[in-house]
Coordinates of C-alpha atoms in Angstrom, one line a residue:
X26 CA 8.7 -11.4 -4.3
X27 CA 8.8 -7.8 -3.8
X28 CA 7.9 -4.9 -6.5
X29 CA 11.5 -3.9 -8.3
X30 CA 12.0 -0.5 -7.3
X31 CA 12.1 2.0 -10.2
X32 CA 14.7 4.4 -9.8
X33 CA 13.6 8.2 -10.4
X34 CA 14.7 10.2 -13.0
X35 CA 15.2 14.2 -12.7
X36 CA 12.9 16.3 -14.2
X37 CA 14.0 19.3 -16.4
X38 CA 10.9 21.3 -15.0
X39 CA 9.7 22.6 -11.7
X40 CA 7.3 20.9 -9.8
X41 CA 4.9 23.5 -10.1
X42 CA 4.8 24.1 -13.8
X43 CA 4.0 20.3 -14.3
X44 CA 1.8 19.5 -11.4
X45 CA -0.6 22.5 -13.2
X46 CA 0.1 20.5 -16.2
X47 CA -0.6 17.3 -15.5
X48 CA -3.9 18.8 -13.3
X49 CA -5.1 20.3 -16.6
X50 CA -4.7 16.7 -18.6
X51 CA -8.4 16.1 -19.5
X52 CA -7.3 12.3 -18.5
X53 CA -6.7 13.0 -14.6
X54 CA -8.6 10.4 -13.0
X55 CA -10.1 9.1 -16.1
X56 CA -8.4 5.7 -15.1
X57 CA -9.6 6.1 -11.8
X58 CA -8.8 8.4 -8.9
X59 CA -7.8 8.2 -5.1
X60 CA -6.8 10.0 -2.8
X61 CA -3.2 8.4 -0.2
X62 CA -2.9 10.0 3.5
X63 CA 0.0 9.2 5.2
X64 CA -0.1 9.4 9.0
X65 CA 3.6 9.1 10.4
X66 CA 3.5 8.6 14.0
X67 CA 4.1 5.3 15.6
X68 CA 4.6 4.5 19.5
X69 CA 7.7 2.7 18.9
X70 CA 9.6 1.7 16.0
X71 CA 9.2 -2.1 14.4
X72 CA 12.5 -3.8 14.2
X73 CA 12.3 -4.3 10.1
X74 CA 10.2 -1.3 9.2
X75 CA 12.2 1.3 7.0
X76 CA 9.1 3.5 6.9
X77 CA 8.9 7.3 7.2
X78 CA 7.4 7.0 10.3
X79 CA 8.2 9.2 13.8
X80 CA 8.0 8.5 17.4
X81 CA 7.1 11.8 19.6
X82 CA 10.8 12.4 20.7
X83 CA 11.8 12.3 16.7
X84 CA 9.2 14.5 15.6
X85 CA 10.9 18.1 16.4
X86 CA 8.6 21.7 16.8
X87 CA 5.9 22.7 14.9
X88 CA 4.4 19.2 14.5
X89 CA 1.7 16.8 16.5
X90 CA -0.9 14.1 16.5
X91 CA -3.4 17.3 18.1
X92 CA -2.4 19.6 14.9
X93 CA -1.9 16.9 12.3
X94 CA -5.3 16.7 11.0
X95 CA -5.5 20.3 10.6
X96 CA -2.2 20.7 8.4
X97 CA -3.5 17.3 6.3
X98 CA -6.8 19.1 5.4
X99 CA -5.1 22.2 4.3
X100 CA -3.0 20.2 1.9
X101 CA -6.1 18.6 0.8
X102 CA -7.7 22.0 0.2
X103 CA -4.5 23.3 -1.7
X104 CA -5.0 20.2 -3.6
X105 CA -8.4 21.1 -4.9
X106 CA -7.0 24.3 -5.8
X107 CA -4.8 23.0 -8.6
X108 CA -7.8 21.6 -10.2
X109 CA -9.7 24.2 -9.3
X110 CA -7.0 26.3 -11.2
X111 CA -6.4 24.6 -14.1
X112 CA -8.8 22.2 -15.1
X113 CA -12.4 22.1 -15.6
X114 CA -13.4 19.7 -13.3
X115 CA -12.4 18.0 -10.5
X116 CA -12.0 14.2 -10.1
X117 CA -14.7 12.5 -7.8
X118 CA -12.6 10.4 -5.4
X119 CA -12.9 6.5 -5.8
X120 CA -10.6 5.3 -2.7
X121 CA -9.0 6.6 -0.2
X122 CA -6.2 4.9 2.1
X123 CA -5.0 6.0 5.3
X124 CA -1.2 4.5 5.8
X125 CA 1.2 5.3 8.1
X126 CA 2.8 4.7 10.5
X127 CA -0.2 3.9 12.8
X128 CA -3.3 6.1 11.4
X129 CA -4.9 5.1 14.3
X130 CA -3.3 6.9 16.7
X131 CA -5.2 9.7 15.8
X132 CA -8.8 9.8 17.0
X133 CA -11.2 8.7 14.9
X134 CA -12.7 11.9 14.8
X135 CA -9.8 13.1 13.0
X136 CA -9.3 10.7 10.7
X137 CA -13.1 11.2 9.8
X138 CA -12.5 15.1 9.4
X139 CA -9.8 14.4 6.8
X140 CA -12.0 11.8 5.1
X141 CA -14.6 14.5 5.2
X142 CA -12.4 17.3 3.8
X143 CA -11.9 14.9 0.6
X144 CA -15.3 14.9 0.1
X145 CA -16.3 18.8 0.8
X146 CA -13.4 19.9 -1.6
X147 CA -13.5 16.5 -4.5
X148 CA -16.6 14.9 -3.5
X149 CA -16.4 11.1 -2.9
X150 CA -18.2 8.9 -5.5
X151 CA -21.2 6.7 -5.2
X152 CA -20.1 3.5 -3.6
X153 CA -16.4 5.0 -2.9
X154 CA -14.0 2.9 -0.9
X155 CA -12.0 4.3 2.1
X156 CA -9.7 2.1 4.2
X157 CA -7.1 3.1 7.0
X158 CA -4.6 0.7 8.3
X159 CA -4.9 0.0 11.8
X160 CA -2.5 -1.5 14.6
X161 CA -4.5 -4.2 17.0
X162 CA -3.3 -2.0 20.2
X163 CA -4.3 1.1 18.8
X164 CA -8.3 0.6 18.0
X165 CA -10.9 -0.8 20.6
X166 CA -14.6 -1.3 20.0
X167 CA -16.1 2.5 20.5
X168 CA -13.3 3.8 18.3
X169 CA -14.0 1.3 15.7
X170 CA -17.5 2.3 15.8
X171 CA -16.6 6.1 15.4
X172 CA -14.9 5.1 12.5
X173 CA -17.3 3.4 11.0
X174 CA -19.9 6.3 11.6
X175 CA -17.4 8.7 10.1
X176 CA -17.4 7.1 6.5
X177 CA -14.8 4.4 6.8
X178 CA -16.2 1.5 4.7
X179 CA -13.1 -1.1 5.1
X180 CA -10.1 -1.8 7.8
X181 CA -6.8 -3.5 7.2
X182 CA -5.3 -4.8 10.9
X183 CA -1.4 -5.5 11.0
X184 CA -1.5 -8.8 12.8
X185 CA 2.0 -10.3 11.0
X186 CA 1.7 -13.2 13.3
X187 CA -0.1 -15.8 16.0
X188 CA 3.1 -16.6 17.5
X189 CA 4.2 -14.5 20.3
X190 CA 8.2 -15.2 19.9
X191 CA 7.6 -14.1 15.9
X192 CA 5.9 -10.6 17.3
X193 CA 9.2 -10.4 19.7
X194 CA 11.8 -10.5 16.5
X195 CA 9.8 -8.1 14.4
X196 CA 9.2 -5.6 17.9
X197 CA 5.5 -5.7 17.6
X198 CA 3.9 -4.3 20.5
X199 CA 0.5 -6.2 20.2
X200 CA -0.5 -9.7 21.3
X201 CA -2.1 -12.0 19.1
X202 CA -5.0 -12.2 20.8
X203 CA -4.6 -7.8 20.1
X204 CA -5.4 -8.7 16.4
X205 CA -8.1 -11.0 16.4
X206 CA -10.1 -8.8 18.7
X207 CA -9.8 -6.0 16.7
X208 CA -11.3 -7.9 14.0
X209 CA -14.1 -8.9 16.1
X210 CA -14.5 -5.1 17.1
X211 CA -14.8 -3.9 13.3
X212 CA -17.0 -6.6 12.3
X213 CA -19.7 -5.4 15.1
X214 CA -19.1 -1.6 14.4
X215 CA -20.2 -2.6 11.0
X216 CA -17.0 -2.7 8.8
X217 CA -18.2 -5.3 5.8
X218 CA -14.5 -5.5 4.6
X219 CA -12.1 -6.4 7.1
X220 CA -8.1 -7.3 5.9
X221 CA -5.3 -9.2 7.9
X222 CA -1.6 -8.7 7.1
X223 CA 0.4 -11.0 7.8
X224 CA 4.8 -11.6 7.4
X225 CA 6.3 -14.5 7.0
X226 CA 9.9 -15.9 7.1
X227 CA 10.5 -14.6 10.0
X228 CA 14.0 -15.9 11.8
X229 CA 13.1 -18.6 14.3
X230 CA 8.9 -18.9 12.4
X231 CA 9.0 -22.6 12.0
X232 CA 6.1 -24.3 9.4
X233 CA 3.6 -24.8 12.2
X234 CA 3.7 -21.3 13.3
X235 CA 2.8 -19.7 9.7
X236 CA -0.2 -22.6 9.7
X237 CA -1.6 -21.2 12.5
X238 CA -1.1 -17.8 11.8
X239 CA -3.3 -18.7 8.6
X240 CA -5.6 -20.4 10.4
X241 CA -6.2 -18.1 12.6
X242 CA -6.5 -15.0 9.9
X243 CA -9.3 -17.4 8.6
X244 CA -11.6 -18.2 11.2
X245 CA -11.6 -14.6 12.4
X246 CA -13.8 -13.9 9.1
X247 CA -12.3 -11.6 7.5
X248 CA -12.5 -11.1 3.5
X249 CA -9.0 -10.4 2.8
X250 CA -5.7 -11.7 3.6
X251 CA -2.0 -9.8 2.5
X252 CA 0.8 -11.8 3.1
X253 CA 4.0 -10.9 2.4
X254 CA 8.2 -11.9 2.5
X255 CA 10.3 -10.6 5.4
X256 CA 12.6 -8.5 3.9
X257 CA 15.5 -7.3 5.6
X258 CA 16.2 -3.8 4.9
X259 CA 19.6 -1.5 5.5
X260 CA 19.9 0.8 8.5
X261 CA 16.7 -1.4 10.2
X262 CA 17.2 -2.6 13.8
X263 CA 16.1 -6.1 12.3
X264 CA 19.3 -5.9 9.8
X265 CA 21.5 -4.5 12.6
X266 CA 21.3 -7.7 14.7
X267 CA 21.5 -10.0 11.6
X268 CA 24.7 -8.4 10.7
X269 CA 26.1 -8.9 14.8
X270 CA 25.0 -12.6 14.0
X271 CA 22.2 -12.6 16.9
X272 CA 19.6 -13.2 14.6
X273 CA 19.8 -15.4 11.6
X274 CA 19.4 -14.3 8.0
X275 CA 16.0 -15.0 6.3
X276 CA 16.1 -17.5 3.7
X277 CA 14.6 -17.5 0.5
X278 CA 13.8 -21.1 0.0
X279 CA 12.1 -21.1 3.6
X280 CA 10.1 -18.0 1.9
X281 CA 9.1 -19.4 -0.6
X282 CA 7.9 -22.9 1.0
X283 CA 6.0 -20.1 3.5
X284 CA 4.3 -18.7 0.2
X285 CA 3.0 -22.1 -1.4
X286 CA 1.6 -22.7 2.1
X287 CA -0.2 -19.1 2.1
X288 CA -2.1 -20.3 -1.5
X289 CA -3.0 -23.6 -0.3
X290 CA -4.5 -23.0 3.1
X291 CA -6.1 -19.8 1.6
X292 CA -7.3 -21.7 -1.6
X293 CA -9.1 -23.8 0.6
X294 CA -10.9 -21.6 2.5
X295 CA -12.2 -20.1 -0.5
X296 CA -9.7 -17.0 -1.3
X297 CA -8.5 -16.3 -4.5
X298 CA -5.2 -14.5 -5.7
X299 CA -5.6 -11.4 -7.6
X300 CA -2.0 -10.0 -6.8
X301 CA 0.9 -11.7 -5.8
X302 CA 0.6 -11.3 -2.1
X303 CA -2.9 -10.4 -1.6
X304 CA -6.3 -12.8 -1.6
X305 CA -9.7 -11.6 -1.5
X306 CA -13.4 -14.1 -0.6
X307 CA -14.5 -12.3 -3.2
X308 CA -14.3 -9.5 -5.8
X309 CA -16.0 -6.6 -3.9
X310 CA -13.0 -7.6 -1.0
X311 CA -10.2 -6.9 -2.9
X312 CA -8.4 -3.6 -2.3
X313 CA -10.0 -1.1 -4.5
X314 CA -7.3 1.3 -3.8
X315 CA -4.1 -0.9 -4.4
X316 CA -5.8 -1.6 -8.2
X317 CA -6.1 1.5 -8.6
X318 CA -2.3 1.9 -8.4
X319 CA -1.5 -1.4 -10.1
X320 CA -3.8 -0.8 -13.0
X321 CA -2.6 2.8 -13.6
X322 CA -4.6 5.3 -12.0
X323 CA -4.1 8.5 -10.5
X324 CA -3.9 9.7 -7.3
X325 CA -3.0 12.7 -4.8
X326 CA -0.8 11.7 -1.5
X327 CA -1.2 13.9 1.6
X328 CA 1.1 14.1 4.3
X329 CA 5.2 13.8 5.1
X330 CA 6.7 11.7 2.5
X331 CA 3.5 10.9 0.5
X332 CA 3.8 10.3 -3.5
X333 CA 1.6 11.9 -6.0
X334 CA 0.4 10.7 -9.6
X335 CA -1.3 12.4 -12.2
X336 CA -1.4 12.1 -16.4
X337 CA 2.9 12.0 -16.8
X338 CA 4.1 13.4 -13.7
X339 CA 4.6 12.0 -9.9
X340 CA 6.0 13.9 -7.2
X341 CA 6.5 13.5 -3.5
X342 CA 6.7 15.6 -0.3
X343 CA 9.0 16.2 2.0
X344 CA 9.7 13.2 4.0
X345 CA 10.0 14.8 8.1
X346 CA 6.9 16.1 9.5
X347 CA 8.5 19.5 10.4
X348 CA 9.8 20.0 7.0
X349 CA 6.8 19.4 4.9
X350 CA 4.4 21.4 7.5
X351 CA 6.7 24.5 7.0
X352 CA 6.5 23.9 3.7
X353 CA 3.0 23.5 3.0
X354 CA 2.6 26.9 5.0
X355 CA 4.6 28.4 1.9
X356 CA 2.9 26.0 -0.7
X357 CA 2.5 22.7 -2.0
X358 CA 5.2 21.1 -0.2
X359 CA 6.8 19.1 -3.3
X360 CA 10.2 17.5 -2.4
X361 CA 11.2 16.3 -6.3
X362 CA 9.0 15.0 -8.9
X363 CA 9.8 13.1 -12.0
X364 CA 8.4 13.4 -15.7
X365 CA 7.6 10.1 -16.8
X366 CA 9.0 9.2 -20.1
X367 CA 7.9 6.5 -22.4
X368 CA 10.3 3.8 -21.4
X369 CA 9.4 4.5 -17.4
X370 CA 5.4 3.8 -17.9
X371 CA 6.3 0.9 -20.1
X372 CA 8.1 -0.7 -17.4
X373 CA 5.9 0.3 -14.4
X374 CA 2.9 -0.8 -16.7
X375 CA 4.7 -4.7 -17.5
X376 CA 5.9 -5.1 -14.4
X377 CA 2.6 -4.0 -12.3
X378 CA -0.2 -5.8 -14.5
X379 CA 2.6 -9.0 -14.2
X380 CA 1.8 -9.2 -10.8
X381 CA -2.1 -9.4 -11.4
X382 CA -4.6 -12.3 -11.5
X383 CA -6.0 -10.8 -14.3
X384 CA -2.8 -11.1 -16.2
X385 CA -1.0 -8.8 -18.7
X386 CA -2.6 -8.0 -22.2
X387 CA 0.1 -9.1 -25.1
X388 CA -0.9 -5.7 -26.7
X389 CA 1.2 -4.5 -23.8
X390 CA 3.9 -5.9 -24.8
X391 CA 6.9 -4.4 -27.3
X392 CA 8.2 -7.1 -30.3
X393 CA 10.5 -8.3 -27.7
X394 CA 8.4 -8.7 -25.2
X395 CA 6.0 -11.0 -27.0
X396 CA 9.0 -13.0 -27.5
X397 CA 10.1 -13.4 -24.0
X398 CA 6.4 -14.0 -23.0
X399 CA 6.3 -17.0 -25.4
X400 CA 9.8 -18.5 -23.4
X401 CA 8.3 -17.6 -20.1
X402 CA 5.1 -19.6 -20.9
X403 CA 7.1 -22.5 -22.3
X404 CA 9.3 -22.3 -19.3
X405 CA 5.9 -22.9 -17.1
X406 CA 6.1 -19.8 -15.3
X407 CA 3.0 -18.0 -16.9
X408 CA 0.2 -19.2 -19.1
X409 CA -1.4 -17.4 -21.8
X410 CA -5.1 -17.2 -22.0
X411 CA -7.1 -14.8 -24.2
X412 CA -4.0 -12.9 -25.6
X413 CA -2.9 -12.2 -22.1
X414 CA 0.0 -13.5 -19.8
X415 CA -1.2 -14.8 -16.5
X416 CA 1.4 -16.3 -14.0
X417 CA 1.3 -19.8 -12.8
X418 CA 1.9 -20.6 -9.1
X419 CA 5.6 -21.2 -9.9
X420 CA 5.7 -17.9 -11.9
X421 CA 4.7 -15.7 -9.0
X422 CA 6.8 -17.1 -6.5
X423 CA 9.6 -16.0 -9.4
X424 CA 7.5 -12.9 -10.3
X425 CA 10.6 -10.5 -10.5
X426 CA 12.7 -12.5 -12.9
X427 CA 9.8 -12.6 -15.4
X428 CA 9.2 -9.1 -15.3
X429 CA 13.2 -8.2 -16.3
X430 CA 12.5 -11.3 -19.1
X431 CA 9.6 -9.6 -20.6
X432 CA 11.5 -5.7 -20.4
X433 CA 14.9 -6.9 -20.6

């Protein structure tokens, strides 16, 4: 049930050339525009996570969680200067999301110094949203409350799961009680929006377990709820003991039972879908930043390994910490970047709006791809209301294969 990944394609251009171009588009941020920062550091490494994230003994010179902040906000600043450069205006910020990693092991104080920086050199909007992704053992109450005061309007806690032998398989650090106290924590600092994400299919979660985990994520009050599929990826510690045989191989079907279970227990405690693995209470809870990536917007990512969009050109930064600081000293520090060409946003645009509530328009679609939509929707995987194709619950749990039907 995961996005398809797209693979890139090489540009003819520098980076440079088109990043001015693409700043200079009179439509930047016309669909929206946020603003990624990607905090790599972690205590330890999680079993299944294939992020580009860095202990302190992986890190190497140059780079730490006391400098970090400062190197982010000169990015930022060397952002602004693009626009500043080569367009007439710059974009007013709508979201920002802290990701990591764990942004939380920075202080709050420096978290709210980058959020600030956004706002001295773009200026946030009226009503902006700006989340950071937070591990349970890493935030207690007065930290919480720091954040709050610094601008942060919305948290998202990695619980995963209640059940302390699922934690052990994925190497979480935290216990559950970790999570649920950090929710209790944000909602008395004053966060309105609170998220949980949890995993499931986890070797050795039985059906109880996830049902609690659900339950629990519930009663904790929170608005929003991101659940999502093990997945098993190469050159993971996770995939390392599958492959020796001492820990079983996820299945699919158990995933997909684990799914249905996610939309009834949510459905009933009054969450709604509005992407494939993510329920909101409400309309104002759902992730304002996420849409703006899976309705097309633009956006500017900051730190190691962060990705960039703007009108017909994404890019991305080098990946290690040491790298990219030595190369933001010298620059913007731009790893690759891709022109996108028609045939890439037609894709990215079918199979993002797919995975949305709110369905895909048929004008979307090419001749073939209205075809295919009328076979998906007799095949009872989508239904079509008001000239768009909206998936039914047995067409998200088979999301993927209707996206290669309707751009096959």
């Amino acid at each position: 049930m995961g996005v398809p990944a797209i693979s890139p394609v090489a540009a003819a251009t520098s980076p440079a050339t088109d990043i001015a171009a693409a700043a200079a588009d009179p439509s930047a941020g016309s669909a929206g525009f946020g603003f990624y920062v990607h905090v790599p550091f972690c205590v330890s490494r999680c079993g299944y996570c294939d992020f580009n994230t860095y202990t302190a003994s992986e890190l190497g010179a140059g780079v730490s969680r006391d400098t970090y902040a400062s190197i982010v906000r000169s990015e930022i600043r060397s952002a602004a200067a693009q626009f500043t450069e080569h367009s007439e205006a710059r974009p007013k910020v709508e979201t920002v999301f802290f990701g990591g990693g764990t942004p939380t092991l920075l202080s709050a104080a420096d978290l709210a110094s980058i959020l600030a920086e956004i706002d001295r050199e773009f200026g946030l909007a009226d009503g902006y949203e700006a989340t950071t992704e937070a591990n349970p053992e890493s935030v207690d109450a007065d930290y919480l409350a720091e954040l709050h005061d610094g601008g942060f309007t919305r948290l998202s806690v990695g619980m995963q799961s209640t059940a302390s032998h699922v934690l052990k398989v994925l190497d979480r650090e935290h216990s559950p009680q970790k999570a649920l106290d950090a929710v209790a924590h944000a909602h008395k600092a004053g966060f309105e929006h609170v998220s949980l994400d949890l995993i499931y299919g986890t070797p050795g979660e039985s059906a109880a377990d996830f049902a609690n985990s659900l339950a629990a994520a519930v009663d904790t009050g929170v608005d929003h709820v991101s659940a999502y599929a093990l997945i098993v990826e190469d050159g993971t510690a996770l995939a390392r003991r599958i492959r020796s045989g001492r820990v079983p191989q996820p299945s699919d079907d158990v995933a997909a039972d684990r799914y249905l279970a996610a939309e009834a227990a949510l459905s009933a405690a009054g969450f709604s879908w509005y992407e494939v693995s993510n329920w909101a209470k409400n309309d104002t809870a759902r992730c304002r930043h996420n849409l703006l990536y899976w309705e097309g917007g633009h956006w500017w990512g900051a730190g190691p390994g962060a990705h960039s969009h703007l009108p017909g050109v994404r890019w991305w930064n080098h990946k290690h910490p040491s790298t990219y600081g030595t190369a933001l000293a010298q620059g913007l520090p731009v790893a690759g970047h891709e022109t996108l060409t028609d045939d890439d946003r037609y894709l990215e645009r079918v199979l993002l709006l797919t995975r949305l509530a709110s369905g895909l328009p048929l004008a979307e679609l090419r001749p073939d791809g209205r075809a295919a939509a009328e076979r998906v929707a007799a095949e009872g995987l989508a239904d079509i209301e008001d000239d768009r194709l909206v998936l039914t619950l047995r067409g998200r749990l088979l999301a993927d294969a209707v996206v290669r039907d309707l751009t096959g």
